mmCIF file of C-alpha atoms in Angstrom:
data_model
loop_
_atom_site.group_PDB
_atom_site.id
_atom_site.type_symbol
_atom_site.label_atom_id
_atom_site.label_comp_id
_atom_site.label_asym_id
_atom_site.label_seq_id
_atom_site.Cartn_x
_atom_site.Cartn_y
_atom_site.Cartn_z
ATOM 1 C CA MET A 1 52.639 -40.149 -16.089
ATOM 2 C CA LYS A 2 49.632 -39.095 -18.073
ATOM 3 C CA PHE A 3 48.965 -42.672 -19.166
ATOM 4 C CA LYS A 4 49.024 -43.862 -15.528
ATOM 5 C CA THR A 5 46.634 -41.145 -14.562
ATOM 6 C CA VAL A 6 44.192 -42.112 -17.288
ATOM 7 C CA ILE A 7 44.336 -45.808 -16.143
ATOM 8 C CA LEU A 8 43.602 -44.775 -12.542
ATOM 9 C CA LEU A 9 40.684 -42.628 -13.519
ATOM 10 C CA LEU A 10 39.225 -45.458 -15.626
ATOM 11 C CA ALA A 11 39.629 -47.862 -12.693
ATOM 12 C CA LEU A 12 37.761 -45.561 -10.480
ATOM 13 C CA TRP A 13 35.082 -44.953 -13.041
ATOM 14 C CA PHE A 14 34.305 -48.646 -13.454
ATOM 15 C CA THR A 15 34.446 -49.638 -9.756
ATOM 16 C CA PRO A 16 31.120 -51.049 -8.631
ATOM 17 C CA ALA A 17 28.942 -48.379 -7.247
ATOM 18 C CA PHE A 18 28.134 -50.407 -4.112
ATOM 19 C CA ALA A 19 31.640 -49.733 -2.850
ATOM 20 C CA PHE A 20 30.774 -46.094 -2.323
ATOM 21 C CA HIS A 21 27.365 -46.703 -0.701
ATOM 22 C CA ASP A 22 26.750 -45.455 2.842
ATOM 23 C CA PRO A 23 25.753 -48.066 5.402
ATOM 24 C CA PRO A 24 22.019 -48.396 5.969
ATOM 25 C CA SER A 25 20.637 -46.007 8.582
ATOM 26 C CA VAL A 26 18.448 -47.038 11.475
ATOM 27 C CA ASP A 27 15.770 -44.734 12.812
ATOM 28 C CA HIS A 28 16.756 -45.014 16.523
ATOM 29 C CA ASN A 29 14.057 -42.600 17.638
ATOM 30 C CA ALA A 30 11.303 -44.663 16.189
ATOM 31 C CA LEU A 31 12.868 -47.880 17.608
ATOM 32 C CA VAL A 32 13.014 -46.469 21.020
ATOM 33 C CA GLU A 33 9.464 -45.008 20.884
ATOM 34 C CA TYR A 34 8.185 -48.468 20.053
ATOM 35 C CA ALA A 35 10.273 -50.485 22.472
ATOM 36 C CA ARG A 36 9.697 -48.057 25.378
ATOM 37 C CA ASP A 37 6.022 -48.884 25.420
ATOM 38 C CA ALA A 38 6.949 -52.514 26.041
ATOM 39 C CA VAL A 39 9.412 -51.808 28.885
ATOM 40 C CA LEU A 40 8.163 -51.953 32.571
ATOM 41 C CA MET A 41 9.345 -50.590 35.786
ATOM 42 C CA VAL A 42 9.255 -53.457 38.253
ATOM 43 C CA SER A 43 9.186 -53.183 42.051
ATOM 44 C CA GLY A 44 9.166 -56.115 44.475
ATOM 45 C CA VAL A 45 8.259 -55.679 48.160
ATOM 46 C CA ASP A 46 8.988 -58.395 50.787
ATOM 47 C CA ALA A 47 7.079 -59.348 53.885
ATOM 48 C CA GLU A 48 8.898 -56.575 55.974
ATOM 49 C CA GLY A 49 7.924 -53.898 53.453
ATOM 50 C CA LYS A 50 11.388 -53.700 52.053
ATOM 51 C CA GLY A 51 12.187 -53.878 48.386
ATOM 52 C CA GLY A 52 13.805 -52.379 45.346
ATOM 53 C CA PHE A 53 13.094 -51.831 41.697
ATOM 54 C CA GLY A 54 14.276 -52.949 38.384
ATOM 55 C CA SER A 55 13.152 -53.261 34.812
ATOM 56 C CA GLY A 56 11.266 -55.823 32.608
ATOM 57 C CA PHE A 57 9.804 -56.052 29.156
ATOM 58 C CA LEU A 58 6.549 -57.503 27.702
ATOM 59 C CA ILE A 59 6.780 -60.601 25.495
ATOM 60 C CA SER A 60 3.075 -60.860 24.668
ATOM 61 C CA GLY A 61 0.050 -58.765 24.249
ATOM 62 C CA ASP A 62 -1.666 -60.247 27.137
ATOM 63 C CA GLY A 63 0.750 -59.157 29.797
ATOM 64 C CA LEU A 64 3.487 -61.764 29.973
ATOM 65 C CA PHE A 65 6.823 -60.256 30.759
ATOM 66 C CA VAL A 66 10.443 -61.029 31.587
ATOM 67 C CA THR A 67 12.706 -59.661 34.357
ATOM 68 C CA ASN A 68 15.667 -60.875 36.433
ATOM 69 C CA TYR A 69 14.911 -63.323 39.255
ATOM 70 C CA HIS A 70 16.892 -61.020 41.683
ATOM 71 C CA VAL A 71 14.514 -58.218 41.028
ATOM 72 C CA ILE A 72 11.529 -60.129 42.344
ATOM 73 C CA HIS A 73 13.228 -62.425 44.821
ATOM 74 C CA ARG A 74 11.390 -62.772 48.137
ATOM 75 C CA ALA A 75 8.707 -60.332 46.911
ATOM 76 C CA VAL A 76 5.153 -60.857 48.296
ATOM 77 C CA THR A 77 3.763 -58.039 46.163
ATOM 78 C CA ILE A 78 5.118 -57.101 42.678
ATOM 79 C CA ARG A 79 3.953 -53.762 41.067
ATOM 80 C CA CYS A 80 4.750 -52.613 37.532
ATOM 81 C CA TRP A 81 4.440 -49.358 35.729
ATOM 82 C CA PHE A 82 4.208 -48.391 32.004
ATOM 83 C CA TYR A 83 5.775 -45.531 30.244
ATOM 84 C CA ASP A 84 2.908 -43.071 30.528
ATOM 85 C CA GLU A 85 3.489 -39.851 32.352
ATOM 86 C CA GLU A 86 -0.152 -38.902 32.238
ATOM 87 C CA ASP A 87 -1.360 -42.086 33.804
ATOM 88 C CA PRO A 88 0.910 -43.220 36.648
ATOM 89 C CA LYS A 89 -1.317 -46.189 37.663
ATOM 90 C CA ASN A 90 0.496 -49.418 38.511
ATOM 91 C CA TYR A 91 -0.386 -53.084 37.917
ATOM 92 C CA ILE A 92 -0.052 -56.146 40.129
ATOM 93 C CA ALA A 93 2.081 -59.058 38.648
ATOM 94 C CA GLU A 94 1.997 -62.727 39.471
ATOM 95 C CA ILE A 95 4.921 -65.122 38.914
ATOM 96 C CA VAL A 96 4.472 -67.651 36.124
ATOM 97 C CA GLY A 97 7.972 -69.351 36.503
ATOM 98 C CA ILE A 98 11.426 -68.799 37.678
ATOM 99 C CA ASP A 99 14.940 -69.984 36.817
ATOM 100 C CA PRO A 100 17.170 -68.795 39.649
ATOM 101 C CA ALA A 101 20.275 -70.315 38.139
ATOM 102 C CA ALA A 102 19.868 -68.145 35.064
ATOM 103 C CA ASP A 103 18.626 -65.161 37.120
ATOM 104 C CA LEU A 104 15.373 -65.128 34.962
ATOM 105 C CA ALA A 105 11.688 -64.872 35.848
ATOM 106 C CA VAL A 106 8.524 -64.803 33.771
ATOM 107 C CA LEU A 107 5.578 -62.950 35.234
ATOM 108 C CA LYS A 108 2.083 -61.884 34.115
ATOM 109 C CA LEU A 109 0.263 -58.603 34.703
ATOM 110 C CA LYS A 110 -3.240 -58.486 36.060
ATOM 111 C CA LEU A 111 -4.903 -56.425 33.289
ATOM 112 C CA LYS A 112 -8.253 -54.847 33.273
ATOM 113 C CA GLU A 113 -11.008 -56.281 31.085
ATOM 114 C CA GLY A 114 -11.301 -54.648 27.628
ATOM 115 C CA MET A 115 -7.688 -53.557 27.441
ATOM 116 C CA GLU A 116 -6.339 -53.658 23.924
ATOM 117 C CA PRO A 117 -3.284 -55.946 23.243
ATOM 118 C CA LEU A 118 -0.131 -54.468 24.661
ATOM 119 C CA THR A 119 3.101 -53.459 22.780
ATOM 120 C CA HIS A 120 5.494 -56.296 23.204
ATOM 121 C CA LEU A 121 8.964 -57.308 21.975
ATOM 122 C CA SER A 122 10.233 -60.492 20.287
ATOM 123 C CA ILE A 123 13.258 -62.363 21.399
ATOM 124 C CA GLU A 124 16.136 -63.082 19.003
ATOM 125 C CA GLY A 125 16.443 -66.832 19.639
ATOM 126 C CA ASP A 126 19.043 -67.578 16.853
ATOM 127 C CA LEU A 127 22.587 -67.212 18.192
ATOM 128 C CA GLU A 128 23.901 -66.725 14.581
ATOM 129 C CA ASP A 129 21.872 -63.506 14.344
ATOM 130 C CA ILE A 130 23.573 -61.928 17.426
ATOM 131 C CA LYS A 131 26.672 -60.252 15.928
ATOM 132 C CA VAL A 132 29.765 -58.954 17.646
ATOM 133 C CA GLY A 133 30.017 -55.237 16.909
ATOM 134 C CA GLU A 134 26.414 -54.617 16.149
ATOM 135 C CA PRO A 135 24.749 -51.555 17.794
ATOM 136 C CA VAL A 136 22.379 -52.097 20.691
ATOM 137 C CA ILE A 137 20.038 -50.089 22.852
ATOM 138 C CA ALA A 138 19.321 -50.648 26.466
ATOM 139 C CA ILE A 139 16.177 -49.241 28.121
ATOM 140 C CA GLY A 140 15.687 -49.292 31.949
ATOM 141 C CA HIS A 141 15.618 -47.351 35.110
ATOM 142 C CA LEU A 142 19.264 -47.030 36.067
ATOM 143 C CA LEU A 143 19.883 -45.396 39.424
ATOM 144 C CA GLY A 144 16.227 -44.464 39.742
ATOM 145 C CA LEU A 145 16.247 -42.426 36.543
ATOM 146 C CA ASP A 146 13.140 -43.951 34.974
ATOM 147 C CA TRP A 147 12.995 -44.981 31.318
ATOM 148 C CA THR A 148 16.632 -44.056 30.462
ATOM 149 C CA VAL A 149 17.946 -45.089 27.063
ATOM 150 C CA THR A 150 21.608 -45.824 26.446
ATOM 151 C CA MET A 151 23.572 -47.135 23.396
ATOM 152 C CA GLY A 152 26.537 -49.252 22.734
ATOM 153 C CA ASN A 153 27.619 -52.231 20.841
ATOM 154 C CA VAL A 154 28.015 -56.024 21.288
ATOM 155 C CA SER A 155 31.499 -56.859 22.519
ATOM 156 C CA HIS A 156 31.289 -60.654 23.007
ATOM 157 C CA ILE A 157 28.529 -63.297 22.766
ATOM 158 C CA ASN A 158 29.878 -66.079 24.872
ATOM 159 C CA ARG A 159 30.803 -64.787 28.299
ATOM 160 C CA ARG A 160 30.168 -66.401 31.666
ATOM 161 C CA ASN A 161 29.631 -64.263 34.720
ATOM 162 C CA TYR A 162 29.698 -64.822 38.547
ATOM 163 C CA ILE A 163 26.031 -63.851 38.827
ATOM 164 C CA SER A 164 24.740 -66.579 36.466
ATOM 165 C CA PRO A 165 27.660 -68.996 35.823
ATOM 166 C CA TYR A 166 25.301 -71.628 34.381
ATOM 167 C CA VAL A 167 24.354 -69.622 31.235
ATOM 168 C CA LYS A 168 26.102 -67.661 28.575
ATOM 169 C CA MET A 169 26.081 -63.902 28.407
ATOM 170 C CA VAL A 170 26.197 -61.149 25.783
ATOM 171 C CA GLN A 171 28.809 -58.590 26.766
ATOM 172 C CA HIS A 172 27.994 -55.058 25.549
ATOM 173 C CA THR A 173 28.970 -51.518 26.071
ATOM 174 C CA ALA A 174 25.652 -49.772 26.577
ATOM 175 C CA PRO A 175 25.917 -48.054 30.004
ATOM 176 C CA ILE A 176 23.809 -49.788 32.589
ATOM 177 C CA ASN A 177 23.627 -49.588 36.396
ATOM 178 C CA ARG A 178 21.451 -50.650 39.296
ATOM 179 C CA GLY A 179 17.786 -50.397 38.114
ATOM 180 C CA ASN A 180 18.562 -51.689 34.628
ATOM 181 C CA SER A 181 18.330 -55.284 35.890
ATOM 182 C CA GLY A 182 15.803 -57.199 33.860
ATOM 183 C CA GLY A 183 15.531 -54.725 31.037
ATOM 184 C CA PRO A 184 16.072 -55.519 27.414
ATOM 185 C CA VAL A 185 19.166 -55.143 25.169
ATOM 186 C CA ILE A 186 17.664 -54.400 21.716
ATOM 187 C CA ASN A 187 19.286 -54.630 18.293
ATOM 188 C CA ALA A 188 18.654 -52.510 15.207
ATOM 189 C CA GLU A 189 15.734 -54.783 14.239
ATOM 190 C CA GLY A 190 13.969 -54.168 17.559
ATOM 191 C CA LYS A 191 14.558 -57.659 18.770
ATOM 192 C CA VAL A 192 15.774 -58.542 22.344
ATOM 193 C CA ILE A 193 19.230 -60.129 22.174
ATOM 194 C CA GLY A 194 19.647 -60.285 25.930
ATOM 195 C CA VAL A 195 18.345 -59.414 29.422
ATOM 196 C CA ASN A 196 20.598 -56.956 31.261
ATOM 197 C CA THR A 197 21.796 -58.678 34.499
ATOM 198 C CA THR A 198 24.991 -57.201 35.851
ATOM 199 C CA VAL A 199 28.008 -55.005 35.199
ATOM 200 C CA ARG A 200 31.648 -55.252 35.856
ATOM 201 C CA PHE A 201 32.993 -52.913 38.527
ATOM 202 C CA MET A 202 36.494 -51.570 39.394
ATOM 203 C CA GLY A 203 36.192 -50.375 43.008
ATOM 204 C CA ASN A 204 32.900 -48.468 42.999
ATOM 205 C CA ASN A 205 32.957 -47.505 39.377
ATOM 206 C CA THR A 206 31.556 -49.278 36.306
ATOM 207 C CA VAL A 207 33.971 -49.755 33.443
ATOM 208 C CA GLY A 208 31.764 -50.131 30.348
ATOM 209 C CA VAL A 209 31.386 -53.877 30.641
ATOM 210 C CA ALA A 210 27.793 -55.001 30.835
ATOM 211 C CA TYR A 211 26.381 -58.546 30.899
ATOM 212 C CA ALA A 212 22.980 -59.687 29.543
ATOM 213 C CA VAL A 213 21.545 -63.295 29.481
ATOM 214 C CA ARG A 214 21.830 -64.307 25.846
ATOM 215 C CA GLY A 215 18.772 -64.267 23.606
ATOM 216 C CA ASP A 216 18.825 -67.895 22.571
ATOM 217 C CA ILE A 217 19.027 -69.068 26.225
ATOM 218 C CA LEU A 218 16.375 -66.580 27.198
ATOM 219 C CA ASN A 219 14.006 -67.823 24.472
ATOM 220 C CA GLU A 220 14.445 -71.428 25.429
ATOM 221 C CA THR A 221 13.953 -70.653 29.233
ATOM 222 C CA VAL A 222 10.890 -68.481 28.556
ATOM 223 C CA LEU A 223 9.144 -71.227 26.521
ATOM 224 C CA LYS A 224 9.800 -73.817 29.172
ATOM 225 C CA LEU A 225 8.629 -71.560 32.047
ATOM 226 C CA ILE A 226 5.373 -70.705 30.108
ATOM 227 C CA ASN A 227 4.749 -74.389 29.548
ATOM 228 C CA GLY A 228 5.116 -75.105 33.281
ATOM 229 C CA GLU A 229 8.360 -77.055 32.935
ATOM 230 C CA GLU A 230 10.977 -77.117 35.646
ATOM 231 C CA ILE A 231 14.402 -76.038 34.660
ATOM 232 C CA LYS A 232 17.369 -77.869 35.995
ATOM 233 C CA ARG A 233 20.941 -76.776 35.321
ATOM 234 C CA ALA A 234 23.842 -79.150 36.184
ATOM 235 C CA GLY A 235 26.701 -78.203 38.398
ATOM 236 C CA MET A 236 29.657 -80.061 39.896
ATOM 237 C CA GLY A 237 30.398 -77.903 42.786
ATOM 238 C CA VAL A 238 33.938 -77.221 41.549
ATOM 239 C CA LYS A 239 35.386 -73.887 40.808
#
């Protein structure tokens, strides 16, 4: 018995140290503080003065940003707000391009002269770098609660959804609701892996199943819209 105990102790002693290392930590507070400055509240008002609100996020320092198409659909005036409680002024936005089939839109803010480059987020355009199980953060304005932060993880990276059946979705567990539409899903590196688009309901309740347009599709779509290209998505009319 003593001999076996000695062998076990020696085995543990010579086990590589990396086996006992803790996983790397992520400074979520710093990540949120940075990303929140790039997230917008977006409100579209139609010709009858009716409208709603959603979220968006900046993708360039000169005011280009992404949101869902359904957030600005039929809007004649689009206003946006930054995360700045001391300065509640809003900005007018103009549409650069839309992809209704993917429920995506690229817009640009009308900025004042002399403004410094805005904080913006980069899109994770490589599907291989979107991992099932990785932690994610969603920032948006769910149910009118502005700049709310929720956390979860990636559940699936290849879903289809009834809202945008033409494109693939990231399924994740960060709680989102109405008002989160168009907001980013951010990984631990601060990159956008998806645009929040819809949730799964059971009755009138959400069930922890959220869908976001996948980062690689988002990246390709944004580049085409910025370049003025028309996006066509094929369909057979069969379901």
